Amino acid sequence: MVDPVLKWAGGKRQLLDELYARFPAEFDTYHEPMLGGGALFFDLEPEAAVVNDTNPRLAGFYRQVRDRPADLLTVLEGFADPGSDPDPDRPFTDTDRRDRAVTNYYYQQRALFNRRPNDEAFDELEEAALLLYLNRTCYNGLYRENQRGEFNVPVGRYANPDWVRSEAVRATSEVLAGTPVLERDVAYVRERANPGDLVYFDPPYEPMSPTANFTEYSAAGFGREDQQRLLELAQELDDRGVSVILSNSGVTFEMYEDAGFYVGTEGATRAINSDADSRDEVDEVIATNVAPADRGERGQLRLDRY
Ligand SMILES: C[S@@+](CC[C@H](N)C(=O)[O-])C[C@H]1O[C@@H](n2cnc3c(N)ncnc32)[C@H](O)[C@@H]1O
């Protein structure tokens, strides 16, 4: 029952009860191949799990949190307020690598974080610390990359941003202990999941309309073809006796129903737009191959959350 340490677009905290209601009565290893903020994984605290995200900086972050929480907190304690002056002892004090003016400490840290896609040497611990720092100080807590794979979210406006978060980092580290964190394409789960395991897929949502497009978690994106191969992957796992639960946007309802999954719709307001008045109301679907008779009492077990 740990809250996500990162704010991540598409976070599933509001959907936890509906997801638990589809859980099989029993399962062996839990797999979450599109982890993002990992709302379900961190709430569940599974005994045996494998997690993954194709975003290498996110996967690296979780490995550092898992393995070096104290070192990570020490680095975080050394960061300064986003609005303060750039650190004169580090690179990017005046301009970033695209010659844009670095007007404050935040933009210097953003430029440092973007070492990785630009093939410069980077330090894994520092990158992880920067990810959390930027997540707590950037505009709206968004993670977004441009076509070059650079993190490009502007500075946010917070009275007292808190980026050290000792308790959250330690709790996250404990949940991750012993859990492999991979950074592969979702297809790896084909080899890792065994009959009796449970896989929860939470892909970037298929847009409801061209204007409701939000799939920019990474430069690579997740398009229509990816949605199709994800469906095929879910079917393959189903054939092999793996339990599958998947959340997606309402437009995928028929796709999963036609493939023989149990599909339910959930109304949910996803806080992606910063302007509260224009937040898209998105109907989400949850598809699963777990038959109602095979579901467990987990919904009731989770009453301790109230
Ligand atoms: C909707 S988010 C997951 C949100 C998460 N359930 C939460 O509670 O925060 C989708 C995640 O899938 C990842 N992703 C995108 N394409 C992927 C792929 N091909 N394989 C694995 N992960 C992928 C993205 O980096 C993103 O973090």
Short mmCIF file of C-alpha atoms and ligand atoms in Angstrom, two decimals:
data_model
loop_
_atom_site.label_atom_id
_atom_site.label_comp_id
_atom_site.label_asym_id
_atom_site.label_seq_id
_atom_site.Cartn_x
_atom_site.Cartn_y
_atom_site.Cartn_z
CA MET A 1 0.00 0.00 0.00
CA VAL A 2 2.68 2.46 -1.02
CA ASP A 3 1.82 5.52 -3.11
CA PRO A 4 3.78 6.10 -6.33
CA VAL A 5 6.95 8.10 -5.71
CA LEU A 6 6.60 9.77 -9.13
CA LYS A 7 3.73 11.66 -10.65
CA TRP A 8 3.15 9.96 -14.01
CA ALA A 9 0.61 10.65 -16.75
CA GLY A 10 -1.96 7.86 -16.88
CA GLY A 11 -1.45 6.99 -13.21
CA LYS A 12 -4.01 4.41 -12.12
CA ARG A 13 -4.70 5.29 -8.51
CA GLN A 14 -8.39 5.98 -9.20
CA LEU A 15 -8.78 2.62 -10.91
CA LEU A 16 -7.27 0.36 -8.25
CA ASP A 17 -10.52 -1.09 -6.91
CA GLU A 18 -11.75 -1.94 -10.40
CA LEU A 19 -8.44 -3.59 -11.22
CA TYR A 20 -8.36 -5.59 -7.98
CA ALA A 21 -11.92 -6.74 -8.62
CA ARG A 22 -10.61 -8.60 -11.71
CA PHE A 23 -7.69 -10.28 -9.98
CA PRO A 24 -7.64 -14.08 -10.07
CA ALA A 25 -8.06 -15.79 -6.69
CA GLU A 26 -4.45 -16.97 -6.93
CA PHE A 27 -1.43 -16.19 -9.05
CA ASP A 28 2.29 -16.80 -8.94
CA THR A 29 4.52 -14.01 -10.25
CA TYR A 30 3.07 -10.56 -10.93
CA HIS A 31 4.28 -8.77 -14.09
CA GLU A 32 3.83 -5.10 -14.88
CA PRO A 33 5.57 -4.52 -18.24
CA MET A 34 4.45 -0.88 -18.69
CA LEU A 35 5.15 0.34 -15.20
CA GLY A 36 5.12 4.17 -15.47
CA GLY A 37 4.35 5.44 -11.96
CA GLY A 38 3.37 1.88 -10.98
CA ALA A 39 0.25 2.76 -8.98
CA LEU A 40 -0.98 -0.85 -8.93
CA PHE A 41 2.42 -2.46 -8.34
CA PHE A 42 3.29 -0.22 -5.39
CA ASP A 43 -0.16 -0.58 -3.89
CA LEU A 44 -0.12 -4.36 -4.29
CA GLU A 45 3.43 -4.93 -2.97
CA PRO A 46 3.60 -8.36 -4.60
CA GLU A 47 5.91 -11.00 -3.15
CA ALA A 48 7.24 -12.11 -6.52
CA ALA A 49 7.26 -9.71 -9.46
CA VAL A 50 9.02 -8.53 -12.60
CA VAL A 51 8.49 -4.94 -13.73
CA ASN A 52 9.51 -3.11 -16.89
CA ASP A 53 9.23 0.15 -18.76
CA THR A 54 10.62 0.92 -22.17
CA ASN A 55 11.75 4.31 -20.89
CA PRO A 56 15.36 3.58 -19.86
CA ARG A 57 15.61 6.59 -17.58
CA LEU A 58 12.50 5.51 -15.68
CA ALA A 59 13.72 1.91 -15.36
CA GLY A 60 17.14 3.16 -14.28
CA PHE A 61 15.49 5.38 -11.69
CA TYR A 62 13.67 2.45 -10.09
CA ARG A 63 16.85 0.38 -10.00
CA GLN A 64 18.68 3.18 -8.19
CA VAL A 65 15.78 3.61 -5.75
CA ARG A 66 15.79 -0.15 -5.16
CA ASP A 67 19.56 -0.53 -4.73
CA ARG A 68 20.87 2.81 -3.42
CA PRO A 69 18.10 4.73 -1.64
CA ALA A 70 20.46 6.41 0.85
CA ASP A 71 22.90 7.55 -1.86
CA LEU A 72 20.01 8.81 -3.94
CA LEU A 73 18.67 10.88 -1.04
CA THR A 74 22.12 12.34 -0.45
CA VAL A 75 22.27 13.55 -4.06
CA LEU A 76 18.73 14.93 -3.83
CA GLU A 77 19.63 16.89 -0.70
CA GLY A 78 22.33 18.68 -2.70
CA PHE A 79 19.89 20.17 -5.23
CA ALA A 80 18.85 23.82 -5.04
CA ASP A 81 15.57 25.62 -5.57
CA PRO A 82 14.48 25.53 -9.25
CA GLY A 83 14.28 29.31 -9.45
CA SER A 84 17.76 29.92 -8.05
CA ASP A 85 20.87 30.68 -10.12
CA PRO A 86 22.57 27.90 -12.09
CA ASP A 87 25.40 26.13 -10.25
CA PRO A 88 28.61 27.79 -11.54
CA ASP A 89 30.59 24.56 -10.99
CA ARG A 90 28.47 22.48 -13.41
CA PRO A 91 28.01 22.68 -17.20
CA PHE A 92 25.14 24.61 -18.84
CA THR A 93 25.32 27.74 -16.70
CA ASP A 94 24.32 30.09 -19.57
CA THR A 95 22.93 28.03 -22.45
CA ASP A 96 21.88 24.43 -23.04
CA ARG A 97 23.15 22.28 -25.91
CA ARG A 98 20.62 23.90 -28.29
CA ASP A 99 21.86 27.38 -27.35
CA ARG A 100 18.70 28.22 -25.47
CA ALA A 101 19.24 30.54 -22.52
CA VAL A 102 19.52 28.75 -19.17
CA THR A 103 17.73 31.24 -16.96
CA ASN A 104 17.71 29.33 -13.68
CA TYR A 105 18.84 26.23 -11.81
CA TYR A 106 15.91 24.13 -13.14
CA TYR A 107 16.91 24.57 -16.80
CA GLN A 108 20.51 23.71 -15.97
CA GLN A 109 19.38 20.45 -14.32
CA ARG A 110 17.13 19.69 -17.29
CA ALA A 111 20.12 20.11 -19.62
CA LEU A 112 22.19 17.83 -17.38
CA PHE A 113 19.40 15.23 -17.39
CA ASN A 114 19.42 15.28 -21.20
CA ARG A 115 22.96 13.97 -21.36
CA ARG A 116 21.71 10.47 -22.05
CA PRO A 117 19.93 10.90 -25.41
CA ASN A 118 22.82 13.05 -26.53
CA ASP A 119 25.31 10.25 -25.92
CA GLU A 120 27.36 12.04 -23.38
CA ALA A 121 28.65 10.23 -20.33
CA PHE A 122 26.07 10.17 -17.58
CA ASP A 123 26.03 8.93 -14.04
CA GLU A 124 23.12 6.58 -13.25
CA LEU A 125 22.68 7.80 -9.70
CA GLU A 126 22.70 11.45 -10.76
CA GLU A 127 20.25 10.75 -13.57
CA ALA A 128 17.87 9.05 -11.15
CA ALA A 129 18.09 11.96 -8.72
CA LEU A 130 17.50 14.40 -11.56
CA LEU A 131 14.43 12.47 -12.69
CA LEU A 132 12.84 12.82 -9.28
CA TYR A 133 13.95 16.45 -8.93
CA LEU A 134 12.49 17.38 -12.33
CA ASN A 135 9.32 15.39 -11.63
CA ARG A 136 8.75 17.47 -8.47
CA THR A 137 9.68 20.84 -9.97
CA CYS A 138 8.55 20.71 -13.62
CA TYR A 139 5.31 22.06 -14.98
CA ASN A 140 2.38 19.91 -13.86
CA GLY A 141 4.66 16.98 -12.94
CA LEU A 142 4.61 15.80 -16.54
CA TYR A 143 7.15 13.56 -18.19
CA ARG A 144 7.38 14.36 -21.89
CA GLU A 145 10.13 13.99 -24.48
CA ASN A 146 10.69 15.72 -27.80
CA GLN A 147 11.48 13.85 -31.02
CA ARG A 148 15.17 13.70 -30.06
CA GLY A 149 14.31 11.95 -26.81
CA GLU A 150 15.09 14.98 -24.67
CA PHE A 151 12.97 15.78 -21.64
CA ASN A 152 11.40 19.11 -22.57
CA VAL A 153 8.90 20.10 -19.85
CA PRO A 154 9.27 23.70 -18.63
CA VAL A 155 9.71 24.71 -15.02
CA GLY A 156 6.61 24.57 -12.80
CA ARG A 157 5.38 27.05 -10.25
CA TYR A 158 5.43 25.64 -6.76
CA ALA A 159 5.63 27.60 -3.52
CA ASN A 160 7.69 24.92 -1.77
CA PRO A 161 8.62 22.06 -4.07
CA ASP A 162 9.78 18.98 -2.13
CA TRP A 163 12.15 16.80 -4.10
CA VAL A 164 13.96 14.93 -1.34
CA ARG A 165 11.01 12.74 -0.28
CA SER A 166 12.93 10.46 2.09
CA GLU A 167 9.99 8.42 3.30
CA ALA A 168 8.57 7.84 -0.18
CA VAL A 169 11.99 6.83 -1.55
CA ARG A 170 12.62 4.38 1.31
CA ALA A 171 9.14 2.84 1.06
CA THR A 172 9.50 2.52 -2.73
CA SER A 173 12.89 0.89 -2.27
CA GLU A 174 11.46 -1.71 0.09
CA VAL A 175 8.66 -2.65 -2.30
CA LEU A 176 11.15 -2.99 -5.16
CA ALA A 177 13.62 -5.13 -3.20
CA GLY A 178 14.24 -8.38 -5.06
CA THR A 179 12.22 -7.28 -8.12
CA PRO A 180 13.95 -7.24 -11.52
CA VAL A 181 13.39 -3.90 -13.28
CA LEU A 182 13.78 -4.27 -17.06
CA GLU A 183 13.80 -1.61 -19.78
CA ARG A 184 12.60 -3.58 -22.77
CA ASP A 185 9.76 -3.51 -25.24
CA VAL A 186 6.61 -5.04 -23.73
CA ALA A 187 7.05 -8.15 -25.93
CA TYR A 188 9.70 -9.54 -23.51
CA VAL A 189 6.85 -10.67 -21.25
CA ARG A 190 6.18 -13.48 -23.71
CA GLU A 191 9.37 -15.16 -22.42
CA ARG A 192 9.09 -14.16 -18.77
CA ALA A 193 5.47 -14.95 -17.90
CA ASN A 194 4.60 -18.55 -17.01
CA PRO A 195 1.23 -20.27 -16.72
CA GLY A 196 -0.36 -19.21 -13.42
CA ASP A 197 1.27 -15.77 -13.47
CA LEU A 198 -0.63 -12.46 -13.67
CA VAL A 199 0.24 -9.72 -16.17
CA TYR A 200 -1.18 -6.19 -15.90
CA PHE A 201 -0.78 -4.10 -19.06
CA ASP A 202 -1.31 -0.36 -18.89
CA PRO A 203 -0.23 0.97 -22.31
CA PRO A 204 -0.26 4.58 -23.42
CA TYR A 205 -3.91 4.94 -24.30
CA GLU A 206 -5.16 4.74 -27.85
CA PRO A 207 -6.40 8.34 -28.40
CA MET A 208 -10.17 8.81 -28.30
CA SER A 209 -9.89 11.41 -31.06
CA PRO A 210 -7.04 13.12 -32.91
CA THR A 211 -7.23 16.05 -30.48
CA ALA A 212 -7.19 13.85 -27.40
CA ASN A 213 -3.77 12.59 -28.29
CA PHE A 214 -1.49 11.83 -25.40
CA THR A 215 1.06 9.17 -26.16
CA GLU A 216 4.26 11.16 -25.72
CA TYR A 217 5.78 9.30 -22.80
CA SER A 218 8.82 8.77 -24.96
CA ALA A 219 10.13 9.81 -28.32
CA ALA A 220 9.22 6.35 -29.66
CA GLY A 221 5.47 6.70 -28.93
CA PHE A 222 2.90 3.89 -28.99
CA GLY A 223 0.80 3.79 -32.15
CA ARG A 224 -2.04 1.80 -33.67
CA GLU A 225 0.26 -1.05 -34.71
CA ASP A 226 1.60 -1.28 -31.18
CA GLN A 227 -1.96 -1.56 -29.89
CA GLN A 228 -2.57 -4.41 -32.30
CA ARG A 229 0.55 -6.34 -31.31
CA LEU A 230 -0.31 -5.79 -27.65
CA LEU A 231 -3.68 -7.41 -28.26
CA GLU A 232 -1.95 -10.36 -29.94
CA LEU A 233 0.47 -10.64 -27.03
CA ALA A 234 -2.44 -10.68 -24.57
CA GLN A 235 -4.11 -13.43 -26.63
CA GLU A 236 -0.93 -15.49 -26.66
CA LEU A 237 -0.59 -15.22 -22.90
CA ASP A 238 -4.24 -16.19 -22.54
CA ASP A 239 -3.63 -19.30 -24.66
CA ARG A 240 -0.77 -20.25 -22.35
CA GLY A 241 -2.77 -19.99 -19.12
CA VAL A 242 -1.41 -16.63 -17.97
CA SER A 243 -3.94 -14.28 -16.33
CA VAL A 244 -4.09 -10.92 -18.11
CA ILE A 245 -5.64 -7.62 -17.03
CA LEU A 246 -5.36 -4.59 -19.30
CA SER A 247 -6.57 -1.01 -19.10
CA ASN A 248 -7.00 1.18 -22.17
CA SER A 249 -9.16 3.94 -23.59
CA GLY A 250 -12.79 3.38 -24.56
CA VAL A 251 -12.05 3.10 -28.27
CA THR A 252 -10.45 -0.31 -27.73
CA PHE A 253 -13.63 -1.85 -26.28
CA GLU A 254 -14.63 -3.80 -29.41
CA MET A 255 -11.12 -4.89 -30.19
CA TYR A 256 -10.87 -6.73 -26.87
CA GLU A 257 -14.45 -7.94 -26.80
CA ASP A 258 -14.13 -9.39 -30.31
CA ALA A 259 -11.00 -11.20 -29.14
CA GLY A 260 -13.00 -12.89 -26.36
CA PHE A 261 -11.89 -10.88 -23.33
CA TYR A 262 -14.27 -9.78 -20.58
CA VAL A 263 -14.44 -6.01 -21.07
CA GLY A 264 -15.88 -3.42 -18.72
CA THR A 265 -15.98 0.37 -19.04
CA GLU A 266 -14.98 2.81 -16.37
CA GLY A 267 -15.67 6.52 -16.41
CA ALA A 268 -12.62 8.40 -15.24
CA THR A 269 -11.38 11.94 -15.41
CA ARG A 270 -7.77 11.86 -16.34
CA ALA A 271 -5.95 14.93 -15.18
CA ILE A 272 -3.66 15.38 -18.14
CA ASN A 273 -4.49 18.91 -19.25
CA SER A 274 -3.37 21.59 -16.88
CA ASP A 275 -6.52 23.63 -17.49
CA ALA A 276 -9.14 22.08 -15.21
CA ASP A 277 -12.01 23.16 -17.48
CA SER A 278 -10.68 21.35 -20.50
CA ARG A 279 -9.79 18.04 -18.87
CA ASP A 280 -10.90 15.24 -21.09
CA GLU A 281 -13.47 12.86 -19.68
CA VAL A 282 -12.22 9.53 -20.91
CA ASP A 283 -14.10 6.30 -20.74
CA GLU A 284 -11.57 3.66 -19.90
CA VAL A 285 -11.94 -0.03 -20.46
CA ILE A 286 -10.54 -2.86 -18.40
CA ALA A 287 -10.19 -6.09 -20.33
CA THR A 288 -9.31 -9.41 -18.74
CA ASN A 289 -9.29 -13.12 -19.43
CA VAL A 290 -10.03 -13.89 -15.77
CA ALA A 291 -13.54 -15.36 -15.69
CA PRO A 292 -15.83 -13.93 -12.98
CA ALA A 293 -15.91 -17.33 -11.26
CA ASP A 294 -12.11 -17.38 -10.99
CA ARG A 295 -11.77 -13.96 -9.42
CA GLY A 296 -10.67 -13.62 -5.84
CA GLU A 297 -11.73 -11.70 -2.80
CA ARG A 298 -9.02 -9.14 -3.29
CA GLY A 299 -11.52 -6.30 -3.55
CA GLN A 300 -12.55 -7.14 -0.01
CA LEU A 301 -8.97 -7.68 1.13
CA ARG A 302 -8.20 -4.15 0.07
CA LEU A 303 -10.80 -2.72 2.45
CA ASP A 304 -7.84 -1.87 4.69
CA ARG A 305 -7.34 1.09 2.41
CA TYR A 306 -10.44 2.80 3.71
C1 LIG B 1 -0.11 4.66 -19.08
S1 LIG B 1 1.58 4.61 -18.64
C2 LIG B 1 1.53 3.52 -17.25
C3 LIG B 1 0.99 4.22 -16.04
C4 LIG B 1 1.04 3.39 -14.76
N1 LIG B 1 0.12 2.30 -14.77
C5 LIG B 1 0.83 4.26 -13.55
O1 LIG B 1 0.06 3.92 -12.66
O2 LIG B 1 1.48 5.31 -13.46
C6 LIG B 1 2.30 3.68 -19.92
C7 LIG B 1 3.80 3.37 -19.78
O3 LIG B 1 4.15 2.47 -20.85
C8 LIG B 1 5.49 2.73 -21.23
N2 LIG B 1 5.67 2.19 -22.59
C9 LIG B 1 5.38 2.79 -23.78
N3 LIG B 1 5.65 1.97 -24.81
C10 LIG B 1 6.13 0.81 -24.25
C11 LIG B 1 6.59 -0.42 -24.81
N4 LIG B 1 6.61 -0.62 -26.13
N5 LIG B 1 7.00 -1.39 -23.95
C12 LIG B 1 7.01 -1.17 -22.61
N6 LIG B 1 6.57 -0.03 -22.03
C13 LIG B 1 6.15 0.95 -22.84
C14 LIG B 1 5.61 4.25 -21.14
O4 LIG B 1 6.97 4.63 -20.99
C15 LIG B 1 4.72 4.57 -19.92
O5 LIG B 1 5.50 4.71 -18.75
#
